[in-house]
Every structure is written in C-alpha cells, then in structure tokens.
Coordinates of C-alpha atoms in Angstrom, one line a residue:
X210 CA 12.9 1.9 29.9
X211 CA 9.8 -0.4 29.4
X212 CA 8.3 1.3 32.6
X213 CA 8.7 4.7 30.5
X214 CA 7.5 3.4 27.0
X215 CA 4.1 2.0 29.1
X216 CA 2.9 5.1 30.8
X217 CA 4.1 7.2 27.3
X218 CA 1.5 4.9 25.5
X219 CA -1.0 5.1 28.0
X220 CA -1.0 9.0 28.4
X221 CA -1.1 8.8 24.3
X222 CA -3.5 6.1 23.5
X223 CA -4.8 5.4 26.8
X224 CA -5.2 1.9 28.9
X225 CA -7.0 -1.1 27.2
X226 CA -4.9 0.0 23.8
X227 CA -1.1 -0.2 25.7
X228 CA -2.6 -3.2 27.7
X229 CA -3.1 -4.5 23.7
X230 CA 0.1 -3.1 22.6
X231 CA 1.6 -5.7 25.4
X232 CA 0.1 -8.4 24.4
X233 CA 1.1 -8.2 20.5
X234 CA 4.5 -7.6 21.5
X235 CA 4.5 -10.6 24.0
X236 CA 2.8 -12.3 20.8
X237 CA 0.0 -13.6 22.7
X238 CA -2.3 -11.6 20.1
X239 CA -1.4 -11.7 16.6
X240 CA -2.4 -8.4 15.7
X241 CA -3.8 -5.0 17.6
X242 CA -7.9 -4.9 17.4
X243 CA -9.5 -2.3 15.7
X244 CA -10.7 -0.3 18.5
X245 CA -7.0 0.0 19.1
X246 CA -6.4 1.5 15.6
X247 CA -9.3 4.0 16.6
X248 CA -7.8 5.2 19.5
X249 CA -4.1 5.8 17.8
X250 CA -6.4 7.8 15.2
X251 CA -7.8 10.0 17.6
X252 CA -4.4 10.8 18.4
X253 CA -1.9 11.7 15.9
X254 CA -5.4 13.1 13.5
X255 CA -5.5 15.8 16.5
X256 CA -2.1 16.7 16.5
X257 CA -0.4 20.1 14.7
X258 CA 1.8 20.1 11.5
X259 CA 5.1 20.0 13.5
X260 CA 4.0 17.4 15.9
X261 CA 3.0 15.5 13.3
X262 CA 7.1 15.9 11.9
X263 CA 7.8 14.5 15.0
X264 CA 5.9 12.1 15.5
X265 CA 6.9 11.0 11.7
X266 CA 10.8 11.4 12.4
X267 CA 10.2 8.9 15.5
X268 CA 8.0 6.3 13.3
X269 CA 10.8 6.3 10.8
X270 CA 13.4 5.8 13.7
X271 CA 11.8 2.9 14.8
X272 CA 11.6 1.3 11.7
X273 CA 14.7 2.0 10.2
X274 CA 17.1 2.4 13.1
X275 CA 18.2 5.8 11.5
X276 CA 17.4 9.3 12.6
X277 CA 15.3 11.2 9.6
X278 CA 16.2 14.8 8.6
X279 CA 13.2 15.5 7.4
X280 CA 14.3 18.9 5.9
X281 CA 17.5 17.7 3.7
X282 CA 16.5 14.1 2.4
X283 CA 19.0 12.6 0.7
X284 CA 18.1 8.9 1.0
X285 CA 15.6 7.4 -0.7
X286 CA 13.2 6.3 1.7
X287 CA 13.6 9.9 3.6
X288 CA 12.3 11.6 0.8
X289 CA 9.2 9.8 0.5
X290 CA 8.6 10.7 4.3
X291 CA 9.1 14.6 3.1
X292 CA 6.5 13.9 0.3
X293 CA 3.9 12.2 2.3
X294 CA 4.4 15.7 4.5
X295 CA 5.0 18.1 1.8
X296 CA 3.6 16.7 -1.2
X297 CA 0.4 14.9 -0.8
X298 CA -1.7 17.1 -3.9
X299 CA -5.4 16.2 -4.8
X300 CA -4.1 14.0 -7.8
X301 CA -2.6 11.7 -5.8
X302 CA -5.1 11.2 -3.2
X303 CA -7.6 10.7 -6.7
X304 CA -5.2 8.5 -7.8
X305 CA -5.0 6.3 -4.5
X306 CA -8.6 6.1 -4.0
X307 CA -8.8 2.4 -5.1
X308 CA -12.6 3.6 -6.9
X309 CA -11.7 6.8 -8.3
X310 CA -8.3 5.9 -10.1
X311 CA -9.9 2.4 -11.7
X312 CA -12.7 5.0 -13.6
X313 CA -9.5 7.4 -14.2
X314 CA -8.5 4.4 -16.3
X315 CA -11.0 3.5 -17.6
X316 CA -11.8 7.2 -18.8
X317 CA -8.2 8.1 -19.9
X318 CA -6.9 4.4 -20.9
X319 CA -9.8 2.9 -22.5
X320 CA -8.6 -0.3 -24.9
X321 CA -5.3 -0.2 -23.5
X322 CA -5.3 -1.0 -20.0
X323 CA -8.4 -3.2 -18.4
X324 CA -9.8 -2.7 -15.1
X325 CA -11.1 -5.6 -13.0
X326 CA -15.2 -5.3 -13.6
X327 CA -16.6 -3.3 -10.7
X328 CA -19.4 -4.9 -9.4
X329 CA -20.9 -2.4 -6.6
X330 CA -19.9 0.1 -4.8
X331 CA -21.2 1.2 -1.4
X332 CA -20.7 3.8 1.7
X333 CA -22.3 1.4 4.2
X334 CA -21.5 -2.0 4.6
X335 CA -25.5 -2.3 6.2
X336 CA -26.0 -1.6 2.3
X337 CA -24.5 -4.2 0.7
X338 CA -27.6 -6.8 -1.3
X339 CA -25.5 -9.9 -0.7
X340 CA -28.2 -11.5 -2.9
X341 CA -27.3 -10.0 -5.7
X342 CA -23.4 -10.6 -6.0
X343 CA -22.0 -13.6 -7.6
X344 CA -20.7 -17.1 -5.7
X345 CA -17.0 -15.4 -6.0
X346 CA -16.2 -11.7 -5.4
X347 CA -13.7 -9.6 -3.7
X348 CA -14.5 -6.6 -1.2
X349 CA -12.2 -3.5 -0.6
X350 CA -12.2 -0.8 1.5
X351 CA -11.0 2.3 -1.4
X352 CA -9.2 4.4 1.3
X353 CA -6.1 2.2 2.4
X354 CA -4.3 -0.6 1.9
X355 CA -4.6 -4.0 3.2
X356 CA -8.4 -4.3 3.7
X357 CA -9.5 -6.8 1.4
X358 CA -12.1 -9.9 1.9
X359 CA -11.6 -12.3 -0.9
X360 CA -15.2 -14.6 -0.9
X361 CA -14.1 -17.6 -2.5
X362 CA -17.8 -19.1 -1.7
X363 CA -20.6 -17.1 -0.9
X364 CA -22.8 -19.9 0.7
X365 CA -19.9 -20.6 3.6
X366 CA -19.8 -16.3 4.6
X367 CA -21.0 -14.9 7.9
X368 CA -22.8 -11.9 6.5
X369 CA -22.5 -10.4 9.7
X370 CA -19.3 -10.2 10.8
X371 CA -18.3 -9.4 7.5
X372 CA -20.2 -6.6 7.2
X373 CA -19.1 -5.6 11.2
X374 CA -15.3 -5.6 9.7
X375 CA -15.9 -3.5 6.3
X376 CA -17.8 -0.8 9.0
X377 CA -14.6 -0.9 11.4
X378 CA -12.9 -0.3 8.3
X379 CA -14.4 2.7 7.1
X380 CA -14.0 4.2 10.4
X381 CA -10.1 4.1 10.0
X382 CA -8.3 7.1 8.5
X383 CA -5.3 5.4 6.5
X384 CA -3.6 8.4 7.0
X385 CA -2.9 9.0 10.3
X386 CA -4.2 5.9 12.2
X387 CA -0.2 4.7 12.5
X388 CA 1.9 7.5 13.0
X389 CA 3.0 7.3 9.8
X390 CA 1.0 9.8 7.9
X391 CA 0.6 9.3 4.2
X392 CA -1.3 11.8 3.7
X393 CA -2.3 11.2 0.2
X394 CA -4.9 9.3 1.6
X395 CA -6.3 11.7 4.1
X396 CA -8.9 13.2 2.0
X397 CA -10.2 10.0 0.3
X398 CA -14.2 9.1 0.5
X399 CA -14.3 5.9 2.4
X400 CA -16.3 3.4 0.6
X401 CA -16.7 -0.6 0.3
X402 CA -16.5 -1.8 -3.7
X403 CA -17.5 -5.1 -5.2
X404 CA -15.2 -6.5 -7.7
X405 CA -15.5 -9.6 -10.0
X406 CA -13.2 -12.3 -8.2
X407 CA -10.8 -13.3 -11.0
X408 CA -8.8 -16.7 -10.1
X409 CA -4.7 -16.1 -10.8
X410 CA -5.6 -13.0 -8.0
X411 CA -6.0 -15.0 -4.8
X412 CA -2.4 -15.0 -4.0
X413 CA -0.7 -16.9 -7.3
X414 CA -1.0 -13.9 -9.8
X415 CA 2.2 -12.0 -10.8
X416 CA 2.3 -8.2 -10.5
X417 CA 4.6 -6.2 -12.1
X418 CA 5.4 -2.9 -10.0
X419 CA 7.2 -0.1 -12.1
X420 CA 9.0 2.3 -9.9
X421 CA 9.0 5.6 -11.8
X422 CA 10.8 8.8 -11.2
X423 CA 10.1 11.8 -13.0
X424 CA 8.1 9.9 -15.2
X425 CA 10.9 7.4 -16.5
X426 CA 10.2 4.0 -15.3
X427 CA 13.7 2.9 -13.9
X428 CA 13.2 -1.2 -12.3
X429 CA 10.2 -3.5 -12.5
X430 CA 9.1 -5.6 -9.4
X431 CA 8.0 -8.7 -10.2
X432 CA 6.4 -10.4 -7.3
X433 CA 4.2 -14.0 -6.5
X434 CA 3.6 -16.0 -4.4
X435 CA 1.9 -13.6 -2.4
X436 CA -0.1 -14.2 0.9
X437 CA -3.4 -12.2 0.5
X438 CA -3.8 -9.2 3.2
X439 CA -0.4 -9.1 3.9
X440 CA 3.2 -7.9 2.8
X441 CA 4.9 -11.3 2.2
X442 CA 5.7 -12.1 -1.3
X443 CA 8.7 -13.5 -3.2
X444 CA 10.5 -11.0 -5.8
X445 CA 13.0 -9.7 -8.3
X446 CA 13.9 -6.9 -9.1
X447 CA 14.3 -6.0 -13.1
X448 CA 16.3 -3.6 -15.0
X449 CA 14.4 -2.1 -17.9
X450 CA 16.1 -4.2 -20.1
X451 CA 15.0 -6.9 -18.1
X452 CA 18.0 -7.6 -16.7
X453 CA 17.7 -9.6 -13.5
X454 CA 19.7 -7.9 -10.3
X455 CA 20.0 -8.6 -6.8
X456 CA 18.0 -5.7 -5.1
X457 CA 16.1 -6.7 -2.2
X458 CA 14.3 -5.0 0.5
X459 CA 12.5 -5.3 4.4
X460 CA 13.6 -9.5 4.0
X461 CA 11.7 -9.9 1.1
X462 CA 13.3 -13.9 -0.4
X463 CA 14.4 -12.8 -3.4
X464 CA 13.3 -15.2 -6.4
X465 CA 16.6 -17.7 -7.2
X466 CA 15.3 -18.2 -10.9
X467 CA 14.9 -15.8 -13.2
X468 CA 11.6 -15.2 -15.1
X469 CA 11.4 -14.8 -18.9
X470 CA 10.8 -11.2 -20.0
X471 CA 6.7 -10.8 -20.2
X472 CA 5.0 -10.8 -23.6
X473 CA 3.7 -6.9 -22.8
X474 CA 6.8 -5.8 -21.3
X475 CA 7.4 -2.9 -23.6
X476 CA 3.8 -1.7 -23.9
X477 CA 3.5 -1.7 -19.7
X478 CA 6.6 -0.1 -19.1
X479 CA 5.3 2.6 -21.9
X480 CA 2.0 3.2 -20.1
X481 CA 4.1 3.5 -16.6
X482 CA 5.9 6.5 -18.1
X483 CA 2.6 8.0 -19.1
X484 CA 0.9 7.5 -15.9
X485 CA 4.0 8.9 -13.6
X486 CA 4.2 11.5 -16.2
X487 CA 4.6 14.6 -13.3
X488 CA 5.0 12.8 -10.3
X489 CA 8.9 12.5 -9.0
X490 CA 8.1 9.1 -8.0
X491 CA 5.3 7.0 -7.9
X492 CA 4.9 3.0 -8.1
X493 CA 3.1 2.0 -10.9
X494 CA 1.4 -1.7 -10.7
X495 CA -0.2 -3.8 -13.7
X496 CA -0.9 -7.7 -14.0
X497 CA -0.8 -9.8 -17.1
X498 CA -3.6 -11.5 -17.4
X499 CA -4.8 -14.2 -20.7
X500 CA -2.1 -11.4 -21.9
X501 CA -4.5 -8.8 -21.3
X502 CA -3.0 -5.5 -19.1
X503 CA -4.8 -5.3 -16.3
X504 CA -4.3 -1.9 -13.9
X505 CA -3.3 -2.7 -10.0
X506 CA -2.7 0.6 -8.7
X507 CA -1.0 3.5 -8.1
X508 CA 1.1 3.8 -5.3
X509 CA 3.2 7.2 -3.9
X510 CA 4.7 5.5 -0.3
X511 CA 5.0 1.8 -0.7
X512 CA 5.4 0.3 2.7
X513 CA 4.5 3.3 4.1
X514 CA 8.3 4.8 2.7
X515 CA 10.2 2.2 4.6
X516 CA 12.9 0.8 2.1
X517 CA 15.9 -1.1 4.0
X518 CA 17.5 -2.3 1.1
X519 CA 19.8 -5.4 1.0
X520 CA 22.5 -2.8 -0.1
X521 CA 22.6 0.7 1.8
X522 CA 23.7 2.1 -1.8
X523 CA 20.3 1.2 -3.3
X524 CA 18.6 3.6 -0.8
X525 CA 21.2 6.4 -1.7
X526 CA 21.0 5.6 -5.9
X527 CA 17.5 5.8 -5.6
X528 CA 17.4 9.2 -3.2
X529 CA 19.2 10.8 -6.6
X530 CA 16.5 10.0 -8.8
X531 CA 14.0 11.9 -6.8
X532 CA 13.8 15.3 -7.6
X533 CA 11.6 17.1 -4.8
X534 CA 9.8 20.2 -5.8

C-alpha cells in the first residue's frame, strides 16, 4: 500500500516532491517547501474538467473519510465542492481578490463599513520601497489564503528573504496548487499589498464570520485567540439571536464562556445580508474595532469546503439551506 501511494506520487509530482511528502508525513519537516507546491501546480492546472472531478472526489475522500457524489450533493460540505466546480463566476473571484473586494467596499459601502488603510500595492516583490513603509505593516499575497507577513518592527526584517517568500508566493495558483480546486480564485491578478498594521489584528482580534445562504445570514462565528498564518482559533457558534450553541467543526475548542452580544450586532448582520445578497452561500467576515465595522472578507469555500461537524446533522441542516443553481 505505501509502496503504491510512493511511485503514484512520484509519477504525479515527480521525486524530490514525494521524497518531501515523506518527510512531512514522518514529521521530520513541518511543512512541504514551495518548490513542492510548484510542482503539485503543474499538475492538477494541466489536467481536463473531469480529471479535475476526480481528482476533487479523491481530495475530499481523504479529508472527510466519505465518498463525494459530486452530481447529487446533499450535504453541506459536498455542495460547496460542486460550487467550487460549477459555480466559480467572475463576482466571486472579484470578491476574493483580497485588493479588489476592499475597493468594492469602499466604493459600494462608503461610511458604513471601514477597510484597513491600504498602504501599497505591488506585482513584484523586487518593487516594494521598504523605505517608505511605516515601523508596523502587514503584507498579503491578494490571490489566496494564508500568505500573510505581519512586520511587527521593520528594523529587525531580512528584506531579502522576505521579498524571496512574497515572489514564491505569487508563483502559486491558489486554485489548483492542492487538488482542491477553488476555482474562484483561479482567475485572480496576483499581487503583494501593504496594509496599515492595526494592533487587536496580530492574533487577539475577534472576527465575526456570518455564514449566509441565499442572502439570509443564518449563524455568526465568533473566533479569537487566533494563531496568525494558520487555521487554529477558539470559537462559538451564534444563533442570530445570539443565542450561544454547541456547533463545532475540524476540532476547533469551542469557547466554554459565552460572549455578550456585540454593540453592532444588528447593523453587521444587516450588511451580511446585503453583501450575500445572490450568492447561495458565502461567509461573510467583519471585525469590531474602537466599535467601528471593519470588512475581513468574503469567503465562498471556507477550509477549502471541508466541514466535519461535531454533529453529522449540522452538515445535513446546512446542505438544505443551499440552493444550487
């Protein structure tokens, strides 16, 4: 079996990334390199519409456990692997692009929702003047998740290999690089932007993550104690009455005290219905901050559309509520 799984991986990705794929799983790495990412890319971005089914249905197997019927979704973490195939439209890869959906904001939400000050945005990380940013500032890559660089003290950076990760990073399609294709992101201009590093952000912040379907916002995540660059948080899951429950998902530590309902509670769950207005789901994230809104983002496939939900019901409740088109 492990004989088989090696020479599969190195007739797909070839031999210095399977001889990396070994040593993550035998945890002598912590994480695959980049060049590895690269060379998964070149693979499933070459690959037809029904390979790439496949290659999706196997993905979700893996993580889940369960075998996807990608053609009658019922559940709901197999239908957001049938949207990321069949409905990744140009508005949602606008609205994932982490530069184009803050001006969409600021455009179409101007006095109501605040957008953290942009401070430069570039298509080369060889172009970035680190002269002229501030002491504190936070890069992002705008096409994916997880590639942030929070500089907490400019003085202490290596300007080099800094600017060597944001460049490996705009080499990466989002998309396809995993298997997992979320297409949305596919079509995305990949760019590096400066924003204005604002303190409650580096890890403390709350976030308040509407989960909307059909444009009715149904639960609010509330999440802390976050570690930056990764997916490990503590949470709770609120009606819309805020009514603490006991959701839970992927072994998140649910929050055992329960939060007093926010001060813009009613005006942020109104503005989630506005902005999921037309979608049949889409995450909708703001902060609260000196009880100004401030926008997160807009996501379509949280964790890449891998929900396994403390209670198998959860997964089937929420299938209902999306209504594919």
């Amino acid at each position: 079996m492990v004989f088989k799984l090696l020479i599969k991986n190195i007739k797909r990705f070839g031999f210095a990334y399977t001889i990396n794929f070994v040593l993550v799983k035998l945890h002598i790495l912590k994480d695959f390199s980049l060049k590895s990412y690269q060379k998964r890319q070149v693979y499933y971005s070459t690959l037809k519409k029904n390979e790439q089914i496949i290659e999706l249905c196997q993905f979700y197997r893996k993580a889940t456990g369960k075998i996807l019927d990608i053609e009658n979704p019922k559940l709901f973490s197999e239908k957001l692997q049938w949207m990321k195939i069949y409905d990744s439209t140009a508005i949602k890869s606008l609205l994932s692009d982490k530069y184009e959906a803050s001006k969409y904001i600021e455009e179409n939400f101007k006095g109501r929702i605040k957008t953290v000050p942009l401070l430069g945005v570039w298509d080369d990380a060889n172009d970035i003047d680190f002269k002229l940013l501030p002491q504190k500032f936070v890069l992002k890559c705008t096409h994916g998740s997880a590639m942030n660089i929070i500089i907490k003290d400019k003085k202490k950076i290596n300007i080099k290999t800094i600017t060597k990760k944001l460049n490996a990073w705009l080499k990466l399609d989002y998309a396809t690089m995993n298997g997992m294709y979320e297409n949305q992101y596919a079509s995305i201009k990949h760019r590096i932007i400066a924003e204005e590093f604002i303190q409650e952000m580096d890890g403390n912040l709350h976030d308040y993550k509407f989960h909307c379907f059909s444009g009715e916002p149904k639960y609010c995540q509330f999440i802390g104690d976050r570690i930056p660059n990764s997916h490990e948080y503590q949470q709770a899951f609120y009606t819309m009455n805020w009514e603490k429950t006991n959701i839970s998902y992927n072994g998140h530590l649910i929050y055992k005290k329960n939060f007093p309902i926010p001060s813009k509670f009613e005006e942020m769950k109104n503005l989630a219905k506005e902005l999921s207005k037309g979608f049949s789901y889409v995450r909708v994230d703001f902060y609260l901050i000196n009880n100004e809104i401030y926008f997160g983002e807009l996501t379509f496939t949280p964790d890449s559309g891998i929900f396994i939900f403390n209670d198998k019901e959860i997964d089937e409740a929420w299938g209902k509520l999306i209504q594919l088109s």
